[in-house]
Coordinates of C-alpha atoms in Angstrom, one line a residue:
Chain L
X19 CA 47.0 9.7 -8.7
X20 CA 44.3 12.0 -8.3
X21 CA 41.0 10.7 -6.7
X22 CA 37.7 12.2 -7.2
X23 CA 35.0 12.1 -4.9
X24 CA 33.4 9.1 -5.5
X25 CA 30.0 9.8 -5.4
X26 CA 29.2 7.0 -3.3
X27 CA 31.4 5.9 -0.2
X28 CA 30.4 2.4 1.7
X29 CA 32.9 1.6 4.2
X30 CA 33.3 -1.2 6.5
X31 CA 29.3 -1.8 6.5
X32 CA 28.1 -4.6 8.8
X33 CA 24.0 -5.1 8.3
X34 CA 21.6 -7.8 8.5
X35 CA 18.1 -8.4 8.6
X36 CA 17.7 -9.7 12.0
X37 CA 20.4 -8.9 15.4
X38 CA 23.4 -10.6 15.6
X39 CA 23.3 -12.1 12.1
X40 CA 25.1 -9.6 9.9
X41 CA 25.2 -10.8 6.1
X42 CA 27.4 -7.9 5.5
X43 CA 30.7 -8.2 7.5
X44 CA 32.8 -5.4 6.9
X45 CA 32.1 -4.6 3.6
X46 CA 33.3 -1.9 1.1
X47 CA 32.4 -0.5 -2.1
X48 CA 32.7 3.0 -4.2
X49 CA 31.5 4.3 -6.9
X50 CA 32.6 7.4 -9.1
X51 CA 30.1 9.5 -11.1
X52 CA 29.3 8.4 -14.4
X53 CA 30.8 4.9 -13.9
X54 CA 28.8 1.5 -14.3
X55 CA 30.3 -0.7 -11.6
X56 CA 29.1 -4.6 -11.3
X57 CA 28.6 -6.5 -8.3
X58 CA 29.1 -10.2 -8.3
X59 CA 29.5 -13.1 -6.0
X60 CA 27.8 -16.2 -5.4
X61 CA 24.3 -16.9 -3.9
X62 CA 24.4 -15.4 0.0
X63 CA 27.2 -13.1 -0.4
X64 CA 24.9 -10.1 0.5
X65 CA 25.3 -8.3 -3.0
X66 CA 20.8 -7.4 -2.7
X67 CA 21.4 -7.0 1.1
X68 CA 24.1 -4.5 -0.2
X69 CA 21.9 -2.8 -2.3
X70 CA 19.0 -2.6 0.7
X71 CA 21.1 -1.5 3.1
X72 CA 22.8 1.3 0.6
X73 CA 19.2 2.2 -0.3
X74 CA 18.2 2.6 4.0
X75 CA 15.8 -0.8 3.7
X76 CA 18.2 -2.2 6.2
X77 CA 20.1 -0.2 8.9
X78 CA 23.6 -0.9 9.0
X79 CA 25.2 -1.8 12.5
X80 CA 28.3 -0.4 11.5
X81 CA 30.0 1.5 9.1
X82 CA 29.5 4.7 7.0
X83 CA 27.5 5.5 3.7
X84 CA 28.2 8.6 2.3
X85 CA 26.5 9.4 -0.8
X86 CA 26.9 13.0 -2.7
X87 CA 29.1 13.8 0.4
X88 CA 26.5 13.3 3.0
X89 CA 26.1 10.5 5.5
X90 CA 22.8 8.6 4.8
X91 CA 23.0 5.8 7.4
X92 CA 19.5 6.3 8.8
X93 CA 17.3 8.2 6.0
X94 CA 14.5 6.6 5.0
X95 CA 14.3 5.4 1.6
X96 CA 11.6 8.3 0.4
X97 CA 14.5 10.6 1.7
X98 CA 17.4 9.2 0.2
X99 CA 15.1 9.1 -3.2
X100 CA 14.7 13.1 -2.7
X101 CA 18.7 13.1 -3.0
X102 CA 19.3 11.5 -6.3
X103 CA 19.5 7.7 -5.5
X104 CA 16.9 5.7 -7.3
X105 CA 16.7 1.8 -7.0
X106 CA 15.3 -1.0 -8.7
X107 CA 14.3 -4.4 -6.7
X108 CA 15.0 -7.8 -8.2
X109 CA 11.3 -9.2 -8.5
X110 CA 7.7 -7.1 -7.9
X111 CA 9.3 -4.2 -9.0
X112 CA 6.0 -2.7 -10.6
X113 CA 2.9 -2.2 -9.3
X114 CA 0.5 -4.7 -10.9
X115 CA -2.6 -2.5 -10.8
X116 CA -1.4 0.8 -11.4
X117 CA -1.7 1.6 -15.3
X118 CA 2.0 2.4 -17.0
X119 CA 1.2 5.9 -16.2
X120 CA 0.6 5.7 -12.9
X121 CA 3.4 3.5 -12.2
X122 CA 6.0 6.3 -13.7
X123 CA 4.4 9.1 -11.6
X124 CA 4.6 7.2 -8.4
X125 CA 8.6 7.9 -9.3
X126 CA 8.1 10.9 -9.0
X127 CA 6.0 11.0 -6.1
X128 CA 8.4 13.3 -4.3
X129 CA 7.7 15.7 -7.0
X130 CA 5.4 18.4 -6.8
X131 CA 3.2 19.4 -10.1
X132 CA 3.4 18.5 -13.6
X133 CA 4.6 15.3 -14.3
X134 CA 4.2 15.2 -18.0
X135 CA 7.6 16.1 -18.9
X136 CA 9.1 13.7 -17.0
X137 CA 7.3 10.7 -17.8
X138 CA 7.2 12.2 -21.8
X139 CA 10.9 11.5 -21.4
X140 CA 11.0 8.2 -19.6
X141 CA 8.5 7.2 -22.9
X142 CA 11.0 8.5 -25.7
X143 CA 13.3 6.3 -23.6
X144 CA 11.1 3.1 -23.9
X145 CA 8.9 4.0 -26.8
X146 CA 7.2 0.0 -26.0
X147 CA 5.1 1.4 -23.1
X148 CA 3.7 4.6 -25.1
X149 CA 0.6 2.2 -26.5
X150 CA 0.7 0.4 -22.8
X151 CA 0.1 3.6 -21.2
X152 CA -3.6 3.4 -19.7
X153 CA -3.1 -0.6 -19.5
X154 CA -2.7 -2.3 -15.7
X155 CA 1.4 -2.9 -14.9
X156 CA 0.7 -6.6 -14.8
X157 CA -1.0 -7.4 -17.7
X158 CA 2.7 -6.6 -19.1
X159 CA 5.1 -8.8 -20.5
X160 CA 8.7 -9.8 -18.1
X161 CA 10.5 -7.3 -20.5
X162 CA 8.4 -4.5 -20.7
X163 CA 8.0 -4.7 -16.9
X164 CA 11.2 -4.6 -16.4
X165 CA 11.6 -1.2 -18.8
X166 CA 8.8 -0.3 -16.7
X167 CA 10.5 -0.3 -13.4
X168 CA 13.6 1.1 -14.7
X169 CA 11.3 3.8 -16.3
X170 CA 9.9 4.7 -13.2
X171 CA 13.5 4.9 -11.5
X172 CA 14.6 7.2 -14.4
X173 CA 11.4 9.7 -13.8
X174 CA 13.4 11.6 -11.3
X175 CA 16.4 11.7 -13.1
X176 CA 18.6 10.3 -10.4
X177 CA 22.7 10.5 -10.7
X178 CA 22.9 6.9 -9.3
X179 CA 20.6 3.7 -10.3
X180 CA 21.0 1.1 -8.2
X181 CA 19.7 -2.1 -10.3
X182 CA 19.3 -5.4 -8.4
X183 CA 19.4 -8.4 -10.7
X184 CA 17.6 -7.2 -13.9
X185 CA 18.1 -10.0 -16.1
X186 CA 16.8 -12.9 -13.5
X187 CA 13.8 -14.4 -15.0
X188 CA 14.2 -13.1 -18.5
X189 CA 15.0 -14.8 -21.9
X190 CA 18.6 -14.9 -23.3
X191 CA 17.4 -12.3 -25.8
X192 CA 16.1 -10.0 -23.5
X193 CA 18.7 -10.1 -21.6
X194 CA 20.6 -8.9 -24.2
X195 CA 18.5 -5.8 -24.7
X196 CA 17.6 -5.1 -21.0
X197 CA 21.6 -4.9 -20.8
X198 CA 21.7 -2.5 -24.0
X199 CA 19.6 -0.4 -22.1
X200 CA 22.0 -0.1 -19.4
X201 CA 24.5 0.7 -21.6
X202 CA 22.5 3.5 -23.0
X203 CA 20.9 4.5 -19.4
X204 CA 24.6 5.1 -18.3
X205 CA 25.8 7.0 -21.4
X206 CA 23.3 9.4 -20.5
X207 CA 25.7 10.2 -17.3
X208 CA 23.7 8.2 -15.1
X209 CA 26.1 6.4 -12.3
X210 CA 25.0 2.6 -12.3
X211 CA 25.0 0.1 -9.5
X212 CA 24.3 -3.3 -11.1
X213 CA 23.9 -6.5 -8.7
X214 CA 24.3 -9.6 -11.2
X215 CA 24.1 -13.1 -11.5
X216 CA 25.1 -12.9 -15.1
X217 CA 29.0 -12.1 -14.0
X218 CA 30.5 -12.6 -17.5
X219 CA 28.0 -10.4 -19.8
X220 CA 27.9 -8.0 -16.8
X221 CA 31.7 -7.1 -16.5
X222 CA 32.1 -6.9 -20.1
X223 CA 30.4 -3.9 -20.0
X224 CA 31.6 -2.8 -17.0
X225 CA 33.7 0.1 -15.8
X226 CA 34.9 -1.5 -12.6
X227 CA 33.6 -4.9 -10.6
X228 CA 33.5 -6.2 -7.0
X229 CA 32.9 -9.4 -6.6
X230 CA 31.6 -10.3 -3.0
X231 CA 31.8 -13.3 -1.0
X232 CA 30.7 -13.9 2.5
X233 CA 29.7 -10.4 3.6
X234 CA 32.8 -9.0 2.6
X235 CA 34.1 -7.3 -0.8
X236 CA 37.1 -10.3 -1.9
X237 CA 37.8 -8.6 -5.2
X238 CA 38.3 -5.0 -6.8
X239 CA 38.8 -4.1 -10.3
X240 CA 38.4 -3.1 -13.9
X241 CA 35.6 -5.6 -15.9
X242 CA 38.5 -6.7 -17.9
X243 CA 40.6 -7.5 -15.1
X244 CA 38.4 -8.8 -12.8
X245 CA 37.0 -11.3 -16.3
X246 CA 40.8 -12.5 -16.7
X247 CA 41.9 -13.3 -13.3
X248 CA 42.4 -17.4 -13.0
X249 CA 40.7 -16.9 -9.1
X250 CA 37.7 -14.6 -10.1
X251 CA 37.3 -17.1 -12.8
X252 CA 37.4 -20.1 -11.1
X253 CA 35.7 -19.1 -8.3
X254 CA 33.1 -17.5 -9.7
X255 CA 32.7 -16.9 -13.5
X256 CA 32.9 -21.2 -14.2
X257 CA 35.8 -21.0 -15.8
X258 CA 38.1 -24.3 -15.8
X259 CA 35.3 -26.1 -15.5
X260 CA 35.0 -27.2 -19.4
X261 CA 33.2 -24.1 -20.5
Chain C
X216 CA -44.4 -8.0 -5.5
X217 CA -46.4 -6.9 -2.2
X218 CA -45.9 -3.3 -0.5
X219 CA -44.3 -4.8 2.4
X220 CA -41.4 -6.5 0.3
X221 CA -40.8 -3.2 -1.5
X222 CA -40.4 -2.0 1.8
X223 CA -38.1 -4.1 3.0
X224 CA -36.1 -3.6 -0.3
X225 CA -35.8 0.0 0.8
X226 CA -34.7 -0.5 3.9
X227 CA -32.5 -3.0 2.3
X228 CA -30.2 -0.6 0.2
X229 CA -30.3 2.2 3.1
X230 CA -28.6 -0.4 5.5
X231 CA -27.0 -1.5 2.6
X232 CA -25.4 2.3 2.4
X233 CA -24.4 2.7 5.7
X234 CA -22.4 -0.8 6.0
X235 CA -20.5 0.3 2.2
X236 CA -19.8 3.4 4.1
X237 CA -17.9 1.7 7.0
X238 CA -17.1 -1.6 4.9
X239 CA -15.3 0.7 2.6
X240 CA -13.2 1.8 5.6
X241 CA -12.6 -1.5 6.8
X242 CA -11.4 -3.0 3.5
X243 CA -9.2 -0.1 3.0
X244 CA -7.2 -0.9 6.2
X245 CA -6.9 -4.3 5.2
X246 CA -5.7 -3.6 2.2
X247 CA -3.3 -0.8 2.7
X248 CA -2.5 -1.4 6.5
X249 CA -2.6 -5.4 6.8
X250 CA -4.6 -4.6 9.8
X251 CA -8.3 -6.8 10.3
X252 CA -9.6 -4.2 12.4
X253 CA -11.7 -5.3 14.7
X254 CA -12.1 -2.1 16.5
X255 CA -14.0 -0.7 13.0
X256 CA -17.5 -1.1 14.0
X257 CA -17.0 0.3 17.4
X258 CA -15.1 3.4 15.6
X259 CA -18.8 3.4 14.3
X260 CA -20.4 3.6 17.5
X261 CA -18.1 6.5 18.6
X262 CA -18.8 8.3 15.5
X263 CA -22.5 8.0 16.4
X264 CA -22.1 8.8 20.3
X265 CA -19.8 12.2 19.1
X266 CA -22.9 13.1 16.4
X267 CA -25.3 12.4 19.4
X268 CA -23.8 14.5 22.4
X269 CA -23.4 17.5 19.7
X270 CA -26.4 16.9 18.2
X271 CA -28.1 17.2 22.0
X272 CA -26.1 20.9 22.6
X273 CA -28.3 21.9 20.2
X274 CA -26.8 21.6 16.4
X275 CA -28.1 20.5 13.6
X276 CA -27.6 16.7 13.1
X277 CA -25.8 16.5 9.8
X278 CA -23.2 19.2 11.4
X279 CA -22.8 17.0 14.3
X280 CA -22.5 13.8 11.9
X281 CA -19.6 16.3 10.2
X282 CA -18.4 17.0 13.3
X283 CA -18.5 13.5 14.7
X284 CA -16.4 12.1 12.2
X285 CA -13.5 14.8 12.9
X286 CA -13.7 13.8 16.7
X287 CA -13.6 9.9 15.7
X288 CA -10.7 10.3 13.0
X289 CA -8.3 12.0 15.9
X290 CA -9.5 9.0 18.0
X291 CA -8.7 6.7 15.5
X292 CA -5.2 8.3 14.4
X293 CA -4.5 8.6 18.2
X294 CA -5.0 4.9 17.9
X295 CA -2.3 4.7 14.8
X296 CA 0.1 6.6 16.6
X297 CA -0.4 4.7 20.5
X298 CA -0.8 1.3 18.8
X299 CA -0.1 0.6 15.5
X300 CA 2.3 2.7 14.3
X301 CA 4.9 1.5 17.2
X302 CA 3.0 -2.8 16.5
X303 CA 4.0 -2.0 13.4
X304 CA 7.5 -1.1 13.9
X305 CA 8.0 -4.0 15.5
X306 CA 6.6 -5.9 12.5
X307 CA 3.7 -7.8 14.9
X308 CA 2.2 -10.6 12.9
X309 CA -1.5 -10.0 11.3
X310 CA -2.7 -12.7 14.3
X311 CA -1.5 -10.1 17.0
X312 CA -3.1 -7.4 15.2
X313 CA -6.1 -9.0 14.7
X314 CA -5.9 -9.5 19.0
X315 CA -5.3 -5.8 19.8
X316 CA -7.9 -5.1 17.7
X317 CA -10.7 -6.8 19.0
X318 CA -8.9 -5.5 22.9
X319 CA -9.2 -2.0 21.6
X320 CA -12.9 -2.6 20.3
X321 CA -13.8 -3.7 24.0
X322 CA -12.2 -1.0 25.1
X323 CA -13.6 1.3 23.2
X324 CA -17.2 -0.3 23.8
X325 CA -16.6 0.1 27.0
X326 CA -15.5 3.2 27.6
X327 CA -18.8 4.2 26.0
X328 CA -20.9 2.8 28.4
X329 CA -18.4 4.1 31.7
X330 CA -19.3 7.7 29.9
X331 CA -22.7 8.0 28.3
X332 CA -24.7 4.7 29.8
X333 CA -26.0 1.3 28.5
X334 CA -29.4 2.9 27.4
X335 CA -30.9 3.4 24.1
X336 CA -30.7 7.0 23.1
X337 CA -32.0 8.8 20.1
X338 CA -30.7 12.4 18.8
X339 CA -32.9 15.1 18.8
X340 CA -34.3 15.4 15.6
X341 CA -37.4 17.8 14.2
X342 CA -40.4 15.7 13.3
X343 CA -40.1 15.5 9.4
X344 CA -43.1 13.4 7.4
X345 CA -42.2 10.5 5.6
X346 CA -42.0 10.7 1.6
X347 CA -44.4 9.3 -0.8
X348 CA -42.8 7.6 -3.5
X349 CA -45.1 5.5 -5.4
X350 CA -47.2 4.8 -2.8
X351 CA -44.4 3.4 -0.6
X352 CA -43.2 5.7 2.7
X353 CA -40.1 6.1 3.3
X354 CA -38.6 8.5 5.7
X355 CA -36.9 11.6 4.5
X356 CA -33.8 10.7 6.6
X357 CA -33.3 6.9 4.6
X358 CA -33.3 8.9 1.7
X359 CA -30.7 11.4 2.9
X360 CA -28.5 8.7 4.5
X361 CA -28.6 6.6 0.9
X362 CA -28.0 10.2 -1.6
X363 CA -25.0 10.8 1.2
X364 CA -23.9 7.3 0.7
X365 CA -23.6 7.6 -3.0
X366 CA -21.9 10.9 -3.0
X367 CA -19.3 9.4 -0.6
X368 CA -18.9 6.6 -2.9
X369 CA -18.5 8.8 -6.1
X370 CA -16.1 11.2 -4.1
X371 CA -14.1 8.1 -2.6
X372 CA -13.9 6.8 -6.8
X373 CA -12.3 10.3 -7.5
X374 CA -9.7 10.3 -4.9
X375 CA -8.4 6.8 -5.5
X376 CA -8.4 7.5 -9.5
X377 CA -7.3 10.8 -9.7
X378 CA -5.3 12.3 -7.1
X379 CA -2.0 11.9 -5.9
X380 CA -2.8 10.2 -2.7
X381 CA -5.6 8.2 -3.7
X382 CA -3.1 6.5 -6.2
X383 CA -0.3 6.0 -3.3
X384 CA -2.8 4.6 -1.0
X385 CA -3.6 2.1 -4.4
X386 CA 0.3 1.5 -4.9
X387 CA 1.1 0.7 -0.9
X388 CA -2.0 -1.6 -0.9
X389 CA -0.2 -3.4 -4.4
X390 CA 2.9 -3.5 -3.0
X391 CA 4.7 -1.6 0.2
X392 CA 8.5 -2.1 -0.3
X393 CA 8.3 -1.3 -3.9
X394 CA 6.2 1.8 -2.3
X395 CA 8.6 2.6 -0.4
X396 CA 11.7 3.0 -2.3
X397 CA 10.2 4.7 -5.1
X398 CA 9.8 7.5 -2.8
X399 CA 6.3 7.5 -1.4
X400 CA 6.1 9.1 1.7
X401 CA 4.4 5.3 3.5
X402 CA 3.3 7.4 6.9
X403 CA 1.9 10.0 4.9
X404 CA -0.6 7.1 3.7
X405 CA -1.3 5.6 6.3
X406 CA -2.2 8.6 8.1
X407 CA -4.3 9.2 5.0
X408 CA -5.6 5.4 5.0
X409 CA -7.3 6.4 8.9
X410 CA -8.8 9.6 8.4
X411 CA -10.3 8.3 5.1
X412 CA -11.3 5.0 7.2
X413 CA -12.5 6.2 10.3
X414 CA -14.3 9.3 8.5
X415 CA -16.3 7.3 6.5
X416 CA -17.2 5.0 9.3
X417 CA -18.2 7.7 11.9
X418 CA -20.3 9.1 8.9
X419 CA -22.0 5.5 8.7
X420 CA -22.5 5.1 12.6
X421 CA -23.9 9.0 12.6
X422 CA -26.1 8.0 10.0
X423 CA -27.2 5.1 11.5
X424 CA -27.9 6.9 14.4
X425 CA -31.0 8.2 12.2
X426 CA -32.8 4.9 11.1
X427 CA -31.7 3.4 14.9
X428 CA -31.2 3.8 18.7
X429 CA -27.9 4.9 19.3
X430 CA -26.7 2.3 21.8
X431 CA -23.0 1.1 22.7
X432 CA -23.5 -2.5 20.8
X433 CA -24.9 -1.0 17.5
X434 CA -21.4 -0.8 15.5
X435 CA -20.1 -4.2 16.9
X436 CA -23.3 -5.6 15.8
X437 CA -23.1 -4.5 12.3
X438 CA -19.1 -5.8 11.9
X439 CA -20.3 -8.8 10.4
X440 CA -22.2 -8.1 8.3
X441 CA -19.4 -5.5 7.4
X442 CA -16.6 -8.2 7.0
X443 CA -19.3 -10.3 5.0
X444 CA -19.8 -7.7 2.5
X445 CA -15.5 -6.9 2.5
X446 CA -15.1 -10.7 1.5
X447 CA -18.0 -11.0 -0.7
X448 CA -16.6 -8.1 -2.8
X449 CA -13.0 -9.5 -2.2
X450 CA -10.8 -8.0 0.5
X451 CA -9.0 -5.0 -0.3
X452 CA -11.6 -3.7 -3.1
X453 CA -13.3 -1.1 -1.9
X454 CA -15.7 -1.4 -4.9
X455 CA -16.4 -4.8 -4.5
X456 CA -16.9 -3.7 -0.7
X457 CA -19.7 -1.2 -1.6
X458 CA -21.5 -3.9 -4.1
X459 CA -20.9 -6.5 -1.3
X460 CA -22.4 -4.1 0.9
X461 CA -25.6 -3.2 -0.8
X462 CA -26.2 -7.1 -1.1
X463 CA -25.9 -7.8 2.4
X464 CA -27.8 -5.3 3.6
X465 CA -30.4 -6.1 1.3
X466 CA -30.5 -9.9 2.0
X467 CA -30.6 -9.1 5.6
X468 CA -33.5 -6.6 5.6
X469 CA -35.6 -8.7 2.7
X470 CA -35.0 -12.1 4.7
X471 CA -37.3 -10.6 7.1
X472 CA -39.8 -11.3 4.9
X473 CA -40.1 -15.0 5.3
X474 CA -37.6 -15.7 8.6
X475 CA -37.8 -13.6 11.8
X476 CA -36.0 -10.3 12.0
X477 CA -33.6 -11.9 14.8
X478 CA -32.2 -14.2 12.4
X479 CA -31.0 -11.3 9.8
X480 CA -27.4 -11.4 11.1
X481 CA -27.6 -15.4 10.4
X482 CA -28.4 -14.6 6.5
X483 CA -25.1 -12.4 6.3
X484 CA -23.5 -14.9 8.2
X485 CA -24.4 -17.6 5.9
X486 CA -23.8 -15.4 2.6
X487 CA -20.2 -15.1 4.3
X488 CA -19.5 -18.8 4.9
X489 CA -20.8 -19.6 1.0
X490 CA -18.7 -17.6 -0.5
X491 CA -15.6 -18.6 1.9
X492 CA -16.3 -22.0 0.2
X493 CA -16.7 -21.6 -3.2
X494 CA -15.3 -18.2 -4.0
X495 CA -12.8 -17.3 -1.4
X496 CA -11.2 -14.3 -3.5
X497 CA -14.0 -12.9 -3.4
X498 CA -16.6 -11.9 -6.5
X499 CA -14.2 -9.0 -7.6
X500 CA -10.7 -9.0 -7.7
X501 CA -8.8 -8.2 -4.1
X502 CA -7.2 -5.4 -5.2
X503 CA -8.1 -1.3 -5.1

């Protein structure tokens, strides 16, 4: 079988937020380009310290991270934006008194010069937050803030989104369309990292899944496989349980 | 109203100027650095001590102010990078900040006094007649120091609105993580946050200088009424810093009118502790 680079490599990755308390105990993950790949597990397991620590918010003790076939253990996260890793955080993931516009160009603060193709873009993308433009970030609404702060990933057209819990806090429905815009984000060729609570909508759509537990990755596999294995299920999807 | 109220009222809003000028440095490190610096009225005093020794070589005084200010923002980031930068790194809490901060304001303080004296001094200034405006006098240099103030302001409105940085600093004071990993360079602004800071408030110790002796006490003095009129306009806000400002230092120098002028601090004080009590957010919103 022929393997590809995978675009990002995290391999045997022990990190914490304070010494000698690692949340992440050996874990190990990969991603290929293009793909959407869900990470599960159950409250604790470490899948938003996984994100941080990918993302340089936390230094990893141990272990490599190799993304675009460079090791970025120890770049800041302004540096690992300027190679083509974007992430969005769980909660305050805009910034309440920027307007919409400013929000997207602080994206792209890397960037030099003209923003106004970018963000032109990231509005043809979420056509809600053309008529928001000029209004403050949080006088929006939980769904158009959360377009928002995937908008403002998206300004710098990065080849991997790391998205940390989008659908906590939201309605049912949005849900539903915040995870129609992943779908579409990742058509677009856009690799996707998505950190879930919602395990059973999330691997339906995805290409692969790891479900974490306790630091380390337990399970590997296609959204389909990892949906109609009796453990995953009853560990962690609520299955057997009179669904 | 009597001539010697309208008087006061001038004096008022040219005090008023000079403690926006620093206030608006002082709220802008609070906001954007988490830092209560108590060091900021002493930054003052330096900025007025650099303006007087150049001043006394011989240049003209609103050179030295310019020049001043440069001196006193390299003191200041010299401060970022010996103190805060590495406090910061080791994520201090805001109560040890607040602690280093007033040890480097009596360290600064007295390093003054170890190099230039305890005295009263003055700069050398050419003998200009005061202005006749409606029959009230007011000194040509109150006039300068408030037209200077409101250009600062104007030019400090610009910055935050419409450039690049100005926006950053707005978007690390909302919200640093986020900051952070969407790619802002957070160093850059805080490097940004001091020169802005200190610059402004060596500018308002150089200018006060001009209505006041210059004397190693006169910054730390005035950093109450400077955190009164940061609170007042709700901490963080640079606008509501300069309205808080203008309203302090008119209270202060119009309270003369019916209380002695030692008490002045007390009404700033008191304006303080009222709105701690039933408006502790301040009249404006805390944010840039």
């Amino acid at each position: 079988m022929t393997d590809p680079a995978p675009l990002l490599r995290v391999e045997d990755v022990y990190a914490g937020y304070i010494n000698d308390l690692d949340i992440l105990q050996g874990v190990n993950f990969k991603i290929y380009p293009g793909e959407l790949v869900v990470v599960i597990g159950p409250n604790g397991a470490g899948k938003s310290t996984l994100a941080k620590t990918i993302f340089g918010l936390l230094t990893p003790r141990r272990g490599t991270i190799v993304f675009d076939g460079k090791n970025i253990v120890g770049l800041k996260s302004n540096q690992i934006v300027q190679r083509g890793m974007c992430y969005v955080p769980q909660i305050a993931n805009v910034f309440p008194s920027l307007t919409v516009d400013e929000n997207l160009e602080m994206g792209a603060f890397v960037r030099s010069g003209s923003l106004k193709e970018l963000k032109d873009r990231i509005y043809a993308l979420f056509p809600r937050l053309v008529e928001r433009r000029k209004q403050r970030a949080g006088t929006l609404s939980g769904g158009e803030r959360q377009q928002l702060a995937m908008g403002r990933a998206l300004m710098l057209q990065p080849k991997l989104l790391i998205l940390d819990e989008p659908s906590a806090a939201l309605s049912p429905q949005l849900v539903n369309s915040v995870f129609e815009l992943i779908k579409r984000i990742n058509s677009e060729g856009i690799s996707i990292i998505l950190v879930e609570q919602n395990a059973r909508k999330a691997l339906a759509m995805a290409d692969r899944g790891y479900v974490l537990e306790t630091g380390r990755d337990r399970f590997e596999g296609s959204g389909p496989d990892l949906l109609n294995d009796p453990k995953v299920g009853e560990l962690y999807l609520g299955a057997g349980r009179g669904h | 109203m009597d001539q010697q109220l309208i008087q006061l009222l001038v004096n008022g809003i040219a005090v008023g100027s000079i403690i926006a000028l620093s206030s608006v440095g002082l709220t802008l490190t609070y906001g954007i650095l988490r830092l209560a610096n108590f060091a900021h009225g002493d930054f003052m005093t330096l900025g007025a001590y650099f303006t007087l020794v150049i001043n006394l070589l011989g240049v003209n005084i609103w050179l030295a102010i310019a020049l001043g200010s440069v001196l006193t923002i390299g003191i200041a980031l010299l401060s970022e990078k010996l103190l805060w930068a590495p406090m910061r790194e080791r994520r201090a809490t805001s109560t040890t900040l607040i602690i280093i901060s007033i040890g480097l304001a009596l360290f600064i303080r007295n390093g003054i006094i170890l190099i230039w004296g305890g005295a009263n001094q003055a700069y050398d200034l050419p003998v200009a007649s005061a202005l006749d405006i409606l029959g009230i006098r007011v000194a040509q240099n109150r006039v300068v120091v408030v037209a200077l103030a409101v250009l600062v302001i104007f030019g400090l409105h610009y910055l935050l609105q419409n450039t690049k940085i100005g926006k950053a600093m707005r978007a690390v004071a909302d919200n640093v993580d986020l900051a952070r990993v969407s790619g802002i360079n957070v160093e850059q602004v805080v490097i940004w946050t001091w020169v802005i800071a200190a610059g402004l408030t060596a500018v308002g110790g150089g200018m006060y200088g001009l209505i006041t002796a210059v004397r190693p006490n006169m910054g730390w003095f005035l950093i109450l009424p400077m955190f009164a009129a940061v609170i007042l306009g709700g901490i963080g806000n640079p606008y509501g810093a300069i309205a808080g400002a203008f309203v302090i230092g008119i209270a202060q120098e119009v309270g003369t009118y019916w209380i002695p002028t030692e008490y002045k601090l007390g009404i700033a004080l008191l304006m303080m502790v009222l709105v701690l009590l039933v408006r502790p957010q301040g009249i404006f919103r805390g944010t840039l």
